[in-house]
Tab-separated table of C-alpha atoms in Angstrom:
chain	number	residue	atom	x	y	z
A	1	UNK	CA	-75.988	89.931	65.336
A	2	UNK	CA	-78.124	89.626	62.233
A	3	UNK	CA	-79.067	86.082	61.268
A	4	UNK	CA	-78.175	84.998	57.732
A	5	UNK	CA	-80.735	83.085	55.666
A	6	UNK	CA	-79.420	81.379	52.551
A	7	UNK	CA	-82.389	81.844	50.271
A	8	UNK	CA	-82.921	80.178	46.907
A	9	UNK	CA	-83.227	82.514	43.915
A	10	UNK	CA	-83.075	82.296	40.155
A	11	UNK	CA	-81.667	84.914	37.838
A	12	UNK	CA	-83.669	87.613	39.658
A	13	UNK	CA	-82.174	87.903	43.145
A	14	UNK	CA	-85.272	89.718	44.439
A	15	UNK	CA	-87.623	86.793	43.853
A	16	UNK	CA	-86.820	83.980	46.286
A	17	UNK	CA	-89.079	81.078	45.378
A	18	UNK	CA	-88.258	78.057	47.557
A	19	UNK	CA	-91.219	76.882	49.648
A	20	UNK	CA	-88.887	75.723	52.387
A	21	UNK	CA	-86.967	79.019	52.454
A	22	UNK	CA	-90.280	80.876	52.755
A	23	UNK	CA	-91.122	78.759	55.799
A	24	UNK	CA	-87.816	79.820	57.374
A	25	UNK	CA	-88.211	83.493	56.425
A	26	UNK	CA	-91.699	83.602	57.922
A	27	UNK	CA	-90.457	81.843	61.065
A	28	UNK	CA	-87.655	84.400	61.484
A	29	UNK	CA	-90.093	87.281	60.991
A	30	UNK	CA	-92.588	85.679	63.408
A	31	UNK	CA	-89.822	85.656	66.016
A	32	UNK	CA	-89.166	89.342	65.243
A	33	UNK	CA	-85.537	88.544	64.515
A	34	UNK	CA	-83.380	90.649	62.238
A	35	UNK	CA	-82.182	88.621	59.311
A	36	UNK	CA	-80.414	89.147	56.009
A	37	UNK	CA	-80.864	86.868	53.066
A	38	UNK	CA	-77.977	85.481	51.052
A	39	UNK	CA	-79.359	84.970	47.551
A	40	UNK	CA	-78.284	81.492	46.521
A	41	UNK	CA	-78.709	79.639	43.228
A	42	UNK	CA	-79.211	75.887	42.903
A	43	UNK	CA	-75.599	75.269	41.882
A	44	UNK	CA	-74.317	77.268	44.852
A	45	UNK	CA	-76.254	75.278	47.493
A	46	UNK	CA	-73.616	72.536	48.005
A	47	UNK	CA	-71.020	75.226	48.851
A	48	UNK	CA	-73.074	77.018	51.543
A	49	UNK	CA	-71.147	77.261	54.825
A	50	UNK	CA	-68.518	74.826	53.635
A	51	UNK	CA	-71.022	72.281	52.360
A	52	UNK	CA	-73.212	71.806	55.400
A	53	UNK	CA	-76.308	70.781	53.448
A	54	UNK	CA	-77.494	69.746	50.009
A	55	UNK	CA	-80.687	71.731	50.460
A	56	UNK	CA	-81.829	75.166	51.507
A	57	UNK	CA	-82.799	76.846	53.743
A	58	UNK	CA	-79.676	77.145	55.831
A	59	UNK	CA	-79.337	79.805	58.520
A	60	UNK	CA	-76.328	81.079	60.407
A	61	UNK	CA	-77.055	82.596	63.808
A	62	UNK	CA	-73.744	83.602	65.345
A	63	UNK	CA	-71.771	80.373	65.498
A	64	UNK	CA	-74.778	78.123	64.946
A	65	UNK	CA	-75.567	76.852	61.462
A	66	UNK	CA	-78.866	75.024	60.966
A	67	UNK	CA	-80.396	73.520	57.847
A	68	UNK	CA	-83.892	72.197	57.090
A	69	UNK	CA	-86.895	74.451	57.618
A	70	UNK	CA	-88.462	72.393	60.398
A	71	UNK	CA	-85.148	72.108	62.234
A	72	UNK	CA	-84.720	75.860	61.858
A	73	UNK	CA	-88.132	76.491	63.424
A	74	UNK	CA	-87.282	74.153	66.307
A	75	UNK	CA	-83.930	75.898	66.738
A	76	UNK	CA	-85.497	79.361	66.797
A	77	UNK	CA	-88.150	78.236	69.276
A	78	UNK	CA	-85.491	76.937	71.634
A	79	UNK	CA	-82.983	79.742	71.145
A	80	UNK	CA	-85.535	82.549	71.451
A	81	UNK	CA	-88.129	81.384	73.986
A	82	UNK	CA	-88.980	84.985	74.919
A	83	UNK	CA	-90.115	85.792	71.370
A	84	UNK	CA	-93.566	84.899	69.969
A	85	UNK	CA	-93.913	81.149	69.890
A	86	UNK	CA	-93.885	79.244	66.603
A	87	UNK	CA	-95.601	76.203	68.085
A	88	UNK	CA	-97.438	77.271	71.281
A	89	UNK	CA	-96.338	74.225	73.184
A	90	UNK	CA	-95.118	70.685	72.763
A	91	UNK	CA	-98.409	69.518	71.258
A	92	UNK	CA	-98.197	72.159	68.553
A	93	UNK	CA	-94.627	71.118	67.791
A	94	UNK	CA	-95.586	67.451	67.437
A	95	UNK	CA	-98.731	68.084	65.417
A	96	UNK	CA	-96.882	70.510	63.125
A	97	UNK	CA	-94.878	67.511	61.922
A	98	UNK	CA	-98.079	65.817	60.784
A	99	UNK	CA	-99.128	68.986	58.985
A	100	UNK	CA	-95.698	69.236	57.365
A	101	UNK	CA	-95.983	65.670	56.086
A	102	UNK	CA	-99.508	66.405	54.825
A	103	UNK	CA	-98.346	69.531	53.000
A	104	UNK	CA	-95.301	67.809	51.548
A	105	UNK	CA	-97.310	64.839	50.275
A	106	UNK	CA	-100.506	66.616	49.243
A	107	UNK	CA	-99.520	70.075	48.023
A	108	UNK	CA	-95.891	69.815	46.930
A	109	UNK	CA	-96.263	67.139	44.243
A	110	UNK	CA	-98.960	69.102	42.439
A	111	UNK	CA	-97.296	72.510	42.650
A	112	UNK	CA	-93.885	71.074	41.898
A	113	UNK	CA	-95.315	69.730	38.656
A	114	UNK	CA	-97.622	72.627	37.785
A	115	UNK	CA	-94.841	75.206	38.239
A	116	UNK	CA	-92.036	73.112	36.781
A	117	UNK	CA	-91.491	74.880	33.462
A	118	UNK	CA	-91.950	78.241	35.156
A	119	UNK	CA	-89.307	77.387	37.737
A	120	UNK	CA	-86.986	76.388	34.924
A	121	UNK	CA	-87.659	79.712	33.226
A	122	UNK	CA	-86.606	81.618	36.354
A	123	UNK	CA	-83.052	80.215	36.284
A	124	UNK	CA	-79.949	81.591	34.596
A	125	UNK	CA	-78.394	79.466	31.879
A	126	UNK	CA	-76.193	77.217	33.997
A	127	UNK	CA	-78.837	76.684	36.661
A	128	UNK	CA	-81.542	76.085	34.078
A	129	UNK	CA	-79.420	73.334	32.559
A	130	UNK	CA	-78.875	71.758	35.980
A	131	UNK	CA	-82.566	72.063	36.818
A	132	UNK	CA	-83.707	70.430	33.589
A	133	UNK	CA	-81.404	67.446	33.942
A	134	UNK	CA	-82.072	66.866	37.639
A	135	UNK	CA	-85.861	67.212	37.357
A	136	UNK	CA	-86.212	65.243	34.131
A	137	UNK	CA	-84.217	62.452	35.762
A	138	UNK	CA	-86.491	62.578	38.800
A	139	UNK	CA	-89.743	62.606	36.823
A	140	UNK	CA	-88.636	60.439	33.908
A	141	UNK	CA	-90.327	62.925	31.534
A	142	UNK	CA	-89.564	66.322	30.078
A	143	UNK	CA	-90.399	69.390	32.162
A	144	UNK	CA	-92.957	70.355	29.552
A	145	UNK	CA	-94.679	66.971	29.742
A	146	UNK	CA	-94.858	67.162	33.522
A	147	UNK	CA	-96.322	70.676	33.650
A	148	UNK	CA	-98.804	70.071	30.845
A	149	UNK	CA	-100.691	67.555	33.010
A	150	UNK	CA	-101.657	70.244	35.492
A	151	UNK	CA	-105.085	71.112	34.052
A	152	UNK	CA	-106.276	67.526	34.093
A	153	UNK	CA	-105.614	67.106	37.809
A	154	UNK	CA	-106.355	70.651	39.025
A	155	UNK	CA	-109.812	69.829	40.387
A	156	UNK	CA	-108.458	66.793	42.201
A	157	UNK	CA	-105.700	68.923	43.712
A	158	UNK	CA	-108.167	71.524	44.920
A	159	UNK	CA	-110.369	68.791	46.404
A	160	UNK	CA	-107.364	67.348	48.245
A	161	UNK	CA	-107.109	70.601	50.208
A	162	UNK	CA	-110.518	69.995	51.817
A	163	UNK	CA	-109.096	69.270	55.308
A	164	UNK	CA	-107.546	72.757	55.346
A	165	UNK	CA	-110.690	74.331	53.867
A	166	UNK	CA	-112.880	72.596	56.420
A	167	UNK	CA	-110.582	73.618	59.280
A	168	UNK	CA	-110.943	77.250	58.213
A	169	UNK	CA	-114.669	77.034	59.045
A	170	UNK	CA	-113.588	76.526	62.680
A	171	UNK	CA	-110.688	78.955	63.056
A	172	UNK	CA	-108.863	81.594	60.994
A	173	UNK	CA	-105.391	80.011	61.199
A	174	UNK	CA	-103.959	76.523	61.460
A	175	UNK	CA	-102.533	77.953	64.681
A	176	UNK	CA	-106.044	78.795	65.913
A	177	UNK	CA	-106.620	82.497	66.571
A	178	UNK	CA	-103.116	83.391	65.352
A	179	UNK	CA	-100.641	81.996	62.826
A	180	UNK	CA	-98.043	79.482	63.910
A	181	UNK	CA	-95.287	77.661	62.056
A	182	UNK	CA	-97.816	75.148	60.694
A	183	UNK	CA	-99.429	78.022	58.799
A	184	UNK	CA	-96.059	78.915	57.298
A	185	UNK	CA	-95.510	75.299	56.285
A	186	UNK	CA	-98.571	75.324	54.056
A	187	UNK	CA	-98.113	78.963	53.091
A	188	UNK	CA	-94.607	78.257	51.780
A	189	UNK	CA	-95.951	75.730	49.289
A	190	UNK	CA	-98.534	78.131	47.907
A	191	UNK	CA	-96.086	81.056	47.864
A	192	UNK	CA	-93.756	78.892	45.738
A	193	UNK	CA	-96.547	78.659	43.159
A	194	UNK	CA	-97.444	82.357	43.444
A	195	UNK	CA	-93.902	83.521	42.760
A	196	UNK	CA	-93.090	81.029	40.031
A	197	UNK	CA	-96.175	80.976	37.857
A	198	UNK	CA	-99.333	82.940	37.056
A	199	UNK	CA	-101.162	79.603	36.889
A	200	UNK	CA	-103.873	79.780	39.552
A	201	UNK	CA	-103.625	76.689	41.702
A	202	UNK	CA	-106.415	78.026	43.947
A	203	UNK	CA	-109.808	79.307	42.908
A	204	UNK	CA	-110.006	82.985	43.908
A	205	UNK	CA	-113.248	82.296	45.806
A	206	UNK	CA	-111.673	79.480	47.845
A	207	UNK	CA	-111.510	80.287	51.592
A	208	UNK	CA	-107.944	78.966	51.393
A	209	UNK	CA	-107.139	81.848	49.046
A	210	UNK	CA	-108.429	84.280	51.685
A	211	UNK	CA	-106.252	82.631	54.340
A	212	UNK	CA	-103.288	82.795	51.934
A	213	UNK	CA	-103.986	86.488	51.428
A	214	UNK	CA	-103.866	87.015	55.194
A	215	UNK	CA	-100.499	85.227	55.274
A	216	UNK	CA	-99.155	87.618	52.624
A	217	UNK	CA	-99.985	90.557	54.912
A	218	UNK	CA	-98.233	89.163	57.997
A	219	UNK	CA	-95.012	90.661	59.343
A	220	UNK	CA	-95.386	93.962	57.496
A	221	UNK	CA	-96.185	92.195	54.270
A	222	UNK	CA	-92.882	90.318	54.109
A	223	UNK	CA	-94.213	87.724	51.672
A	224	UNK	CA	-96.653	89.941	49.792
A	225	UNK	CA	-93.877	92.364	48.927
A	226	UNK	CA	-92.551	89.965	46.296
A	227	UNK	CA	-94.984	90.376	43.418
A	228	UNK	CA	-96.894	87.402	42.058
A	229	UNK	CA	-95.654	85.992	38.758
A	230	UNK	CA	-97.336	87.681	35.820
B	1	UNK	CA	-118.595	61.688	90.949
B	2	UNK	CA	-118.237	59.263	88.076
B	3	UNK	CA	-118.622	60.798	84.629
B	4	UNK	CA	-121.242	59.241	82.357
B	5	UNK	CA	-120.395	58.554	78.724
B	6	UNK	CA	-123.328	57.802	76.447
B	7	UNK	CA	-121.715	55.261	74.164
B	8	UNK	CA	-123.157	53.913	70.930
B	9	UNK	CA	-123.782	50.162	70.807
B	10	UNK	CA	-125.686	47.693	68.683
B	11	UNK	CA	-127.426	44.570	69.920
B	12	UNK	CA	-124.288	43.610	71.886
B	13	UNK	CA	-123.907	46.186	74.664
B	14	UNK	CA	-120.265	45.207	75.203
B	15	UNK	CA	-119.122	46.274	71.753
B	16	UNK	CA	-119.284	50.075	71.472
B	17	UNK	CA	-118.366	50.927	67.910
B	18	UNK	CA	-118.707	54.676	67.333
B	19	UNK	CA	-115.426	56.343	66.280
B	20	UNK	CA	-116.430	59.545	68.018
B	21	UNK	CA	-117.362	57.747	71.249
B	22	UNK	CA	-113.977	56.017	71.199
B	23	UNK	CA	-112.299	59.416	70.970
B	24	UNK	CA	-114.194	60.495	74.085
B	25	UNK	CA	-113.516	57.252	75.970
B	26	UNK	CA	-109.790	57.493	75.252
B	27	UNK	CA	-109.790	61.167	76.286
B	28	UNK	CA	-111.472	60.311	79.603
B	29	UNK	CA	-108.991	57.494	80.232
B	30	UNK	CA	-106.073	59.754	79.256
B	31	UNK	CA	-107.244	62.187	81.953
B	32	UNK	CA	-107.397	59.269	84.428
B	33	UNK	CA	-111.030	60.064	85.150
B	34	UNK	CA	-113.502	57.475	86.376
B	35	UNK	CA	-116.312	57.053	83.913
B	36	UNK	CA	-119.222	54.741	83.304
B	37	UNK	CA	-120.703	54.126	79.908
B	38	UNK	CA	-124.400	54.255	79.183
B	39	UNK	CA	-124.934	51.859	76.285
B	40	UNK	CA	-127.057	53.720	73.789
B	41	UNK	CA	-128.583	52.570	70.509
B	42	UNK	CA	-129.097	54.785	67.475
B	43	UNK	CA	-132.812	55.256	68.149
B	44	UNK	CA	-132.115	56.266	71.742
B	45	UNK	CA	-129.656	59.048	70.898
B	46	UNK	CA	-132.275	61.810	70.465
B	47	UNK	CA	-133.572	61.158	73.989
B	48	UNK	CA	-130.183	61.378	75.764
B	49	UNK	CA	-130.284	63.926	78.594
B	50	UNK	CA	-133.618	65.292	77.468
B	51	UNK	CA	-132.588	65.615	73.830
B	52	UNK	CA	-129.382	67.620	74.134
B	53	UNK	CA	-127.821	66.289	70.919
B	54	UNK	CA	-128.605	64.323	67.787
B	55	UNK	CA	-125.235	62.608	67.948
B	56	UNK	CA	-123.029	60.782	70.418
B	57	UNK	CA	-120.821	61.009	72.341
B	58	UNK	CA	-122.476	62.936	75.126
B	59	UNK	CA	-120.971	63.085	78.606
B	60	UNK	CA	-122.438	64.181	81.912
B	61	UNK	CA	-119.924	65.386	84.470
B	62	UNK	CA	-121.849	66.480	87.547
B	63	UNK	CA	-124.172	69.198	86.274
B	64	UNK	CA	-122.311	69.705	83.008
B	65	UNK	CA	-123.504	67.943	79.852
B	66	UNK	CA	-121.281	68.152	76.783
B	67	UNK	CA	-121.720	66.659	73.336
B	68	UNK	CA	-119.307	66.300	70.366
B	69	UNK	CA	-116.007	64.498	70.857
B	70	UNK	CA	-113.803	67.519	70.200
B	71	UNK	CA	-115.886	69.712	72.526
B	72	UNK	CA	-115.633	66.983	75.158
B	73	UNK	CA	-111.844	66.943	74.862
B	74	UNK	CA	-111.732	70.735	75.175
B	75	UNK	CA	-114.063	70.575	78.185
B	76	UNK	CA	-111.946	67.925	79.930
B	77	UNK	CA	-108.770	69.879	79.239
B	78	UNK	CA	-110.236	72.985	80.839
B	79	UNK	CA	-112.033	71.248	83.714
B	80	UNK	CA	-109.086	69.025	84.673
B	81	UNK	CA	-105.943	71.074	84.036
B	82	UNK	CA	-104.015	69.104	86.669
B	83	UNK	CA	-104.492	65.808	84.813
B	84	UNK	CA	-102.367	64.692	81.813
B	85	UNK	CA	-102.894	67.127	78.975
B	86	UNK	CA	-104.838	66.106	75.873
B	87	UNK	CA	-103.320	68.857	73.739
B	88	UNK	CA	-100.035	69.976	75.364
B	89	UNK	CA	-100.759	73.632	74.788
B	90	UNK	CA	-102.755	75.991	72.625
B	91	UNK	CA	-100.849	75.023	69.473
B	92	UNK	CA	-101.719	71.379	69.966
B	93	UNK	CA	-105.350	72.290	70.459
B	94	UNK	CA	-105.475	74.324	67.261
B	95	UNK	CA	-103.552	71.814	65.150
B	96	UNK	CA	-105.703	68.950	66.466
B	97	UNK	CA	-108.607	70.573	64.649
B	98	UNK	CA	-106.735	70.246	61.360
B	99	UNK	CA	-105.996	66.602	62.131
B	100	UNK	CA	-109.653	66.012	63.006
B	101	UNK	CA	-110.726	67.485	59.671
B	102	UNK	CA	-108.117	65.356	57.876
B	103	UNK	CA	-109.299	62.190	59.624
B	104	UNK	CA	-112.965	62.974	59.041
B	105	UNK	CA	-112.451	63.679	55.344
B	106	UNK	CA	-109.783	61.064	54.558
B	107	UNK	CA	-110.478	58.071	56.785
B	108	UNK	CA	-114.167	58.239	57.680
B	109	UNK	CA	-115.645	58.087	54.172
B	110	UNK	CA	-113.732	54.918	53.331
B	111	UNK	CA	-114.361	53.096	56.613
B	112	UNK	CA	-117.965	54.275	56.760
B	113	UNK	CA	-118.483	52.612	53.398
B	114	UNK	CA	-116.283	49.531	53.904
B	115	UNK	CA	-117.932	48.678	57.246
B	116	UNK	CA	-121.467	49.676	56.283
B	117	UNK	CA	-123.091	46.245	55.966
B	118	UNK	CA	-121.208	45.053	59.041
B	119	UNK	CA	-122.475	48.017	61.055
B	120	UNK	CA	-125.983	47.194	59.903
B	121	UNK	CA	-125.492	43.617	61.004
B	122	UNK	CA	-124.550	44.737	64.535
B	123	UNK	CA	-127.935	46.393	65.179
B	124	UNK	CA	-131.100	44.914	66.641
B	125	UNK	CA	-134.143	44.787	64.379
B	126	UNK	CA	-135.524	48.262	64.985
B	127	UNK	CA	-132.131	49.940	64.835
B	128	UNK	CA	-131.122	47.956	61.750
B	129	UNK	CA	-134.247	49.203	59.986
B	130	UNK	CA	-133.464	52.786	60.983
B	131	UNK	CA	-129.821	52.406	59.941
B	132	UNK	CA	-130.675	50.995	56.524
B	133	UNK	CA	-133.121	53.754	55.664
B	134	UNK	CA	-130.966	56.604	56.959
B	135	UNK	CA	-127.757	55.370	55.292
B	136	UNK	CA	-129.359	54.361	51.999
B	137	UNK	CA	-130.935	57.821	51.847
B	138	UNK	CA	-127.549	59.395	52.534
B	139	UNK	CA	-125.640	57.313	49.974
B	140	UNK	CA	-128.403	56.960	47.380
B	141	UNK	CA	-127.496	53.269	47.062
B	142	UNK	CA	-128.117	50.080	49.027
B	143	UNK	CA	-125.785	49.295	51.920
B	144	UNK	CA	-124.576	46.260	49.999
B	145	UNK	CA	-123.724	48.329	46.925
B	146	UNK	CA	-121.783	50.832	49.032
B	147	UNK	CA	-119.709	48.226	50.901
B	148	UNK	CA	-118.993	46.150	47.809
B	149	UNK	CA	-116.907	48.974	46.337
B	150	UNK	CA	-114.359	48.695	49.119
B	151	UNK	CA	-111.904	46.373	47.370
B	152	UNK	CA	-111.603	48.584	44.331
B	153	UNK	CA	-110.543	51.627	46.354
B	154	UNK	CA	-108.616	49.925	49.155
B	155	UNK	CA	-105.191	50.711	47.718
B	156	UNK	CA	-106.152	54.342	47.200
B	157	UNK	CA	-107.381	54.524	50.774
B	158	UNK	CA	-104.148	53.083	52.123
B	159	UNK	CA	-102.152	55.531	49.991
B	160	UNK	CA	-104.181	58.435	51.356
B	161	UNK	CA	-102.824	57.673	54.826
B	162	UNK	CA	-99.276	58.486	53.695
B	163	UNK	CA	-99.032	61.731	55.739
B	164	UNK	CA	-99.614	59.720	58.925
B	165	UNK	CA	-97.269	56.944	57.781
B	166	UNK	CA	-94.555	59.454	56.926
B	167	UNK	CA	-94.999	61.254	60.265
B	168	UNK	CA	-94.414	57.961	62.066
B	169	UNK	CA	-90.876	57.913	60.645
B	170	UNK	CA	-90.224	61.032	62.758
B	171	UNK	CA	-92.047	60.266	66.006
B	172	UNK	CA	-94.021	57.404	67.586
B	173	UNK	CA	-97.248	59.354	68.186
B	174	UNK	CA	-99.105	62.214	66.538
B	175	UNK	CA	-98.548	63.815	69.938
B	176	UNK	CA	-94.766	63.358	69.570
B	177	UNK	CA	-93.198	61.179	72.268
B	178	UNK	CA	-96.586	60.446	73.847
B	179	UNK	CA	-100.179	60.149	72.651
B	180	UNK	CA	-102.447	63.178	72.667
B	181	UNK	CA	-106.068	63.685	71.660
B	182	UNK	CA	-105.032	63.896	67.995
B	183	UNK	CA	-103.912	60.269	68.243
B	184	UNK	CA	-107.324	59.325	69.616
B	185	UNK	CA	-109.021	61.179	66.773
B	186	UNK	CA	-107.396	58.947	64.173
B	187	UNK	CA	-107.472	55.898	66.426
B	188	UNK	CA	-111.246	56.202	66.822
B	189	UNK	CA	-111.780	55.881	63.097
B	190	UNK	CA	-109.674	52.732	62.841
B	191	UNK	CA	-111.196	51.232	65.989
B	192	UNK	CA	-114.626	51.683	64.399
B	193	UNK	CA	-113.457	49.439	61.560
B	194	UNK	CA	-111.779	46.952	63.893
B	195	UNK	CA	-114.905	46.419	65.979
B	196	UNK	CA	-117.388	46.364	63.121
B	197	UNK	CA	-115.734	44.218	60.492
B	198	UNK	CA	-112.965	41.661	59.981
B	199	UNK	CA	-112.175	43.435	56.699
B	200	UNK	CA	-108.576	44.616	56.996
B	201	UNK	CA	-108.439	48.283	56.107
B	202	UNK	CA	-104.731	48.368	56.974
B	203	UNK	CA	-102.006	46.060	55.749
B	204	UNK	CA	-100.613	44.218	58.777
B	205	UNK	CA	-97.084	45.344	57.831
B	206	UNK	CA	-98.099	49.007	57.693
B	207	UNK	CA	-96.343	51.133	60.362
B	208	UNK	CA	-99.787	52.639	60.964
B	209	UNK	CA	-100.962	49.208	62.090
B	210	UNK	CA	-98.111	49.134	64.624
B	211	UNK	CA	-99.108	52.586	65.914
B	212	UNK	CA	-102.733	51.408	66.091
B	213	UNK	CA	-101.606	48.387	68.099
B	214	UNK	CA	-99.838	50.712	70.550
B	215	UNK	CA	-103.086	52.675	70.912
B	216	UNK	CA	-104.960	49.477	71.778
B	217	UNK	CA	-102.574	48.929	74.678
B	218	UNK	CA	-102.962	52.399	76.193
B	219	UNK	CA	-104.783	53.007	79.459
B	220	UNK	CA	-104.623	49.387	80.599
B	221	UNK	CA	-105.804	48.146	77.255
B	222	UNK	CA	-109.125	49.995	77.363
B	223	UNK	CA	-109.653	49.792	73.610
B	224	UNK	CA	-107.944	46.445	73.020
B	225	UNK	CA	-110.216	44.762	75.544
B	226	UNK	CA	-113.061	44.829	73.032
B	227	UNK	CA	-112.218	42.004	70.644
B	228	UNK	CA	-111.834	42.666	66.956
B	229	UNK	CA	-114.701	41.569	64.736
B	230	UNK	CA	-114.263	37.994	63.537
């Protein structure tokens, strides 16, 4: 039976933008599992599967409903051990958590701010209103104030990616000679930026941009098929 | 046959201080391998095993000489597959490289600076002279100038460890429910500080300090046996 992925979208249903949903989509594709996406707007998230989660992604696989991208990857690894591994062992699983925390604390704050007005612009009227109130409450500033700081801290953001850049001098993927879920963790954050805003968070000559380009080509171009924001 | 570990020391042979040598020592102990250390001063490093490496650690295991802490861990994993794993699979091995790059680029610069005068003070006369010239050339400032900046950036350093701190809310080790080489990578950096200087790079209440304390107890207290600098 086809797995359902509740995938966050704005007014354009063909442009899912959530970093965490991209992690789940890439994990499903990595496992070579058939899945269908259920386009879901912010205001619809609390009603998914009877209110199982306040966040996306959520997947339904037969009778099993799982939320949270990392939990989904762990579920898929356990449920489909005969498919390509997302972690290549217990060490990969444990270390992926460190990489997730690094990505969440290093990449997400910058992109979440840099793409904030663009993300607002992707929403329909009701969702845009929700998004503005919830994010302005969180940041304590207007969306426009938050996003306008992005130029001043861009070089610092790029410098903060040096561990990833340095790692790429040793191996082509965070997973070594092939991508693993840890690659999708970091990829999801950068895909969020790519789909939301034409603002270039990476320098085109950055080796990280080359790695990101390779991610876009994976799984028959699943992620590259959604055009970059223009 | 007992493995030899060429281990960096200053004038006190019982206080090995190199972060990279500590990674190797912990990896050897993790594998439950007998090893003897060869106390080695900075100026002696280029003569180890006929000049095999400009850096320590170096190990000799029978006829096999290996340098570089990560290469040593990979060698031990391959040579002793029946002993406790340092990586728990190919994913752990690949992701450990990311964690090594993170530790090297996030932790080492701060500790290398904060402990610089203390490290100088641990050397005998000839090695102290070498250390001062090589480090002052590298930094373009006196050792004293470099170390004196440590207070001003201490809070920023502690904040930069947030990915590790956050990960510890999910699991007790970077290796998950048990330590792996990735734990020793980060441990080595903090042990370097602990042995060189009484300056407290971590707040005692930091969960990272608790994890570090657990590392000191591993393998019959191998690393805790060397007293902290006073």
